[in-house]
Amino acid sequence: MEKTLVILKPNAVQRELVGDLISRFEKRGLKITALKMMTISNETATKHYSEHRDKSFFSELIGFICSGPSVILQLESDDAVHIVRTMTGNTDPAYAAPGTIRGDYATSPGHNMIHASDSVDAAIREIEMFFSKEEIQDYRLAVRPWL
Ligand code: IDP
Ligand code: MG
């Protein structure tokens, strides 16, 4: 099954929305196969967001993502990358549709609540960056045939 990586950013933790956000994924039918809280290091953040290193907002982005604990998840389903990106909504919450996480909970790109892998290749790279093999669970969901 396809896997994707989600980061509930430090403002999701501070606004006490972690449960709400995880619940959305569970209700949609995504299987949680890894989950942890961590304060992302400057080194990991710089690697994770390396494609943006020349952007004007880069230092603000790294400062914010390292500013407190985040919650990291690996989610699995058919088409997990596309489904989770769709649930996440536009990078700029001003253009994110209501019903998406950014469209329901955020107003600025800098504090858009959540990161989600944007391709299968990115997901593979990001999952390896954030989770060791031992942190990933391989199990069956009894509801699977009903999804
Ligand atoms: P994505 O998170 O929707 O994939 P990217 O373009 O990959 O968006 O940008 C990574 C992150 O950088 C965004 O989630 C957002 O927090 C931040 N960001 C992107 N564009 C801006 C901007 O114009 N101002 C401030 N922060 C931005
Ligand atoms: Mg991105």
Short mmCIF file of C-alpha atoms and ligand atoms in Angstrom, two decimals:
data_model
loop_
_atom_site.label_atom_id
_atom_site.label_comp_id
_atom_site.label_asym_id
_atom_site.label_seq_id
_atom_site.Cartn_x
_atom_site.Cartn_y
_atom_site.Cartn_z
CA MET A 1 0.00 0.00 0.00
CA GLU A 2 1.18 3.57 -0.66
CA LYS A 3 2.77 5.46 2.22
CA THR A 4 3.04 9.16 2.96
CA LEU A 5 4.64 11.34 5.63
CA VAL A 6 2.73 13.97 7.58
CA ILE A 7 4.12 16.57 9.98
CA LEU A 8 1.66 18.32 12.29
CA LYS A 9 3.69 21.49 12.69
CA PRO A 10 4.51 23.15 16.04
CA ASN A 11 1.45 25.45 15.86
CA ALA A 12 -0.87 22.41 15.57
CA VAL A 13 0.57 21.17 18.88
CA GLN A 14 0.35 24.63 20.51
CA ARG A 15 -3.26 25.11 19.34
CA GLU A 16 -4.17 21.66 20.75
CA LEU A 17 -5.44 20.41 17.39
CA VAL A 18 -3.36 17.21 17.18
CA GLY A 19 -6.30 14.96 18.07
CA ASP A 20 -8.64 16.68 15.59
CA LEU A 21 -6.12 16.38 12.77
CA ILE A 22 -5.23 12.74 13.41
CA SER A 23 -8.93 11.94 13.70
CA ARG A 24 -9.54 13.29 10.18
CA PHE A 25 -7.04 10.83 8.76
CA GLU A 26 -8.43 7.89 10.73
CA LYS A 27 -12.00 8.70 9.67
CA ARG A 28 -10.94 8.95 6.03
CA GLY A 29 -9.53 5.40 6.24
CA LEU A 30 -5.79 6.06 6.37
CA LYS A 31 -3.87 3.58 8.49
CA ILE A 32 -1.38 5.05 10.99
CA THR A 33 1.78 2.94 10.82
CA ALA A 34 4.19 5.26 12.65
CA LEU A 35 3.61 8.14 15.03
CA LYS A 36 5.84 10.22 17.29
CA MET A 37 6.32 13.64 18.82
CA MET A 38 9.70 15.33 18.34
CA THR A 39 11.30 18.73 18.15
CA ILE A 40 12.81 18.76 14.67
CA SER A 41 16.51 19.68 14.64
CA ASN A 42 17.90 22.46 12.49
CA GLU A 43 19.89 19.89 10.52
CA THR A 44 16.85 17.69 9.74
CA ALA A 45 14.67 20.71 8.90
CA THR A 46 17.30 22.08 6.51
CA LYS A 47 17.52 18.70 4.76
CA HIS A 48 13.76 18.21 4.69
CA TYR A 49 13.13 21.65 3.13
CA SER A 50 16.33 21.79 1.01
CA GLU A 51 14.34 22.48 -2.21
CA HIS A 52 13.38 25.84 -0.67
CA ARG A 53 16.88 26.90 0.50
CA ASP A 54 17.05 29.90 -1.87
CA LYS A 55 13.56 31.19 -1.06
CA SER A 56 13.08 34.41 0.91
CA PHE A 57 11.03 32.59 3.58
CA PHE A 58 13.56 29.78 4.16
CA SER A 59 15.07 30.97 7.47
CA GLU A 60 11.61 31.82 8.83
CA LEU A 61 10.40 28.36 7.78
CA ILE A 62 13.31 26.53 9.46
CA GLY A 63 13.02 28.69 12.60
CA PHE A 64 9.31 27.93 12.88
CA ILE A 65 9.45 24.18 12.20
CA CYS A 66 12.16 23.81 14.90
CA SER A 67 10.42 26.12 17.40
CA GLY A 68 8.68 23.39 19.42
CA PRO A 69 7.47 19.82 19.24
CA SER A 70 5.82 18.54 16.06
CA VAL A 71 3.92 15.27 15.55
CA ILE A 72 5.16 13.04 12.75
CA LEU A 73 3.07 10.30 11.14
CA GLN A 74 3.40 7.69 8.46
CA LEU A 75 -0.01 7.04 6.88
CA GLU A 76 -0.96 4.26 4.48
CA SER A 77 -3.74 3.69 1.96
CA ASP A 78 -4.19 3.30 -1.77
CA ASP A 79 -3.19 6.69 -3.26
CA ALA A 80 -2.16 7.91 0.21
CA VAL A 81 0.05 10.73 -1.16
CA HIS A 82 -2.70 12.27 -3.29
CA ILE A 83 -5.45 11.74 -0.73
CA VAL A 84 -3.48 13.36 2.08
CA ARG A 85 -2.35 16.28 -0.12
CA THR A 86 -5.99 16.86 -1.07
CA MET A 87 -7.04 16.81 2.59
CA THR A 88 -4.18 19.23 3.37
CA GLY A 89 -5.25 21.93 0.89
CA ASN A 90 -3.42 24.77 -0.86
CA THR A 91 -0.06 25.89 0.57
CA ASP A 92 -1.54 29.37 1.05
CA PRO A 93 -4.55 28.96 3.36
CA ALA A 94 -6.18 31.98 1.68
CA TYR A 95 -6.70 29.71 -1.34
CA ALA A 96 -7.35 26.45 0.53
CA ALA A 97 -10.90 25.15 0.18
CA PRO A 98 -13.09 24.86 3.27
CA GLY A 99 -13.05 21.24 4.37
CA THR A 100 -9.30 20.99 3.92
CA ILE A 101 -7.05 21.23 6.98
CA ARG A 102 -5.45 24.49 5.86
CA GLY A 103 -8.84 25.82 4.71
CA ASP A 104 -10.40 25.08 8.09
CA TYR A 105 -7.61 25.95 10.55
CA ALA A 106 -5.06 28.35 9.02
CA THR A 107 -4.73 31.86 7.60
CA SER A 108 -1.06 32.24 6.61
CA PRO A 109 1.39 30.12 4.57
CA GLY A 110 3.98 30.36 7.34
CA HIS A 111 1.57 28.79 9.85
CA ASN A 112 -0.31 26.40 7.57
CA MET A 113 -0.45 23.65 10.23
CA ILE A 114 0.72 20.64 8.31
CA HIS A 115 3.29 19.16 5.94
CA ALA A 116 2.38 16.28 3.62
CA SER A 117 4.66 14.55 1.09
CA ASP A 118 3.99 15.82 -2.44
CA SER A 119 5.01 12.68 -4.38
CA VAL A 120 5.72 8.99 -3.81
CA ASP A 121 9.47 9.64 -4.19
CA ALA A 122 9.33 12.49 -1.66
CA ALA A 123 7.38 10.25 0.72
CA ILE A 124 10.04 7.52 0.56
CA ARG A 125 12.81 10.06 1.20
CA GLU A 126 10.96 11.81 4.03
CA ILE A 127 9.87 8.61 5.78
CA GLU A 128 13.50 7.45 5.83
CA MET A 129 14.54 10.83 7.25
CA PHE A 130 12.05 10.75 10.14
CA PHE A 131 11.51 7.08 11.04
CA SER A 132 13.81 4.15 11.71
CA LYS A 133 12.62 0.68 10.65
CA GLU A 134 11.90 -0.18 14.32
CA GLU A 135 9.48 2.73 14.62
CA ILE A 136 7.22 1.46 11.82
CA GLN A 137 4.41 -1.01 12.53
CA ASP A 138 3.25 -3.63 10.08
CA TYR A 139 -0.29 -4.73 11.00
CA ARG A 140 -3.69 -5.43 9.47
CA LEU A 141 -6.80 -3.36 10.10
CA ALA A 142 -9.90 -5.48 10.57
CA VAL A 143 -12.00 -2.81 8.79
CA ARG A 144 -9.80 -2.91 5.69
CA PRO A 145 -12.32 -4.78 3.47
CA TRP A 146 -14.91 -2.09 4.29
CA LEU A 147 -12.81 0.90 3.15
P1 IDP B 1 3.61 22.62 0.74
O1 IDP B 1 3.81 22.55 2.25
O2 IDP B 1 2.17 22.87 0.39
O3 IDP B 1 4.21 21.45 0.00
P2 IDP B 1 5.85 24.18 -0.27
O4 IDP B 1 5.78 25.07 -1.47
O5 IDP B 1 6.61 22.91 -0.38
O6 IDP B 1 4.37 23.94 0.24
O7 IDP B 1 6.49 25.07 0.90
C1 IDP B 1 6.92 24.47 2.11
C2 IDP B 1 6.44 25.31 3.27
O8 IDP B 1 7.06 26.58 3.22
C3 IDP B 1 4.94 25.59 3.26
O9 IDP B 1 4.15 24.58 3.85
C4 IDP B 1 4.86 26.89 4.05
O10 IDP B 1 4.81 26.65 5.46
C5 IDP B 1 6.16 27.57 3.72
N1 IDP B 1 5.92 28.59 2.69
C6 IDP B 1 5.70 28.38 1.37
N2 IDP B 1 5.51 29.53 0.72
C7 IDP B 1 5.61 30.51 1.65
C8 IDP B 1 5.53 31.94 1.60
O11 IDP B 1 5.30 32.55 0.54
N3 IDP B 1 5.69 32.61 2.79
C9 IDP B 1 5.95 31.96 3.98
N4 IDP B 1 6.04 30.61 4.06
C10 IDP B 1 5.88 29.90 2.92
MG MG B 2 6.19 20.87 -0.29
#
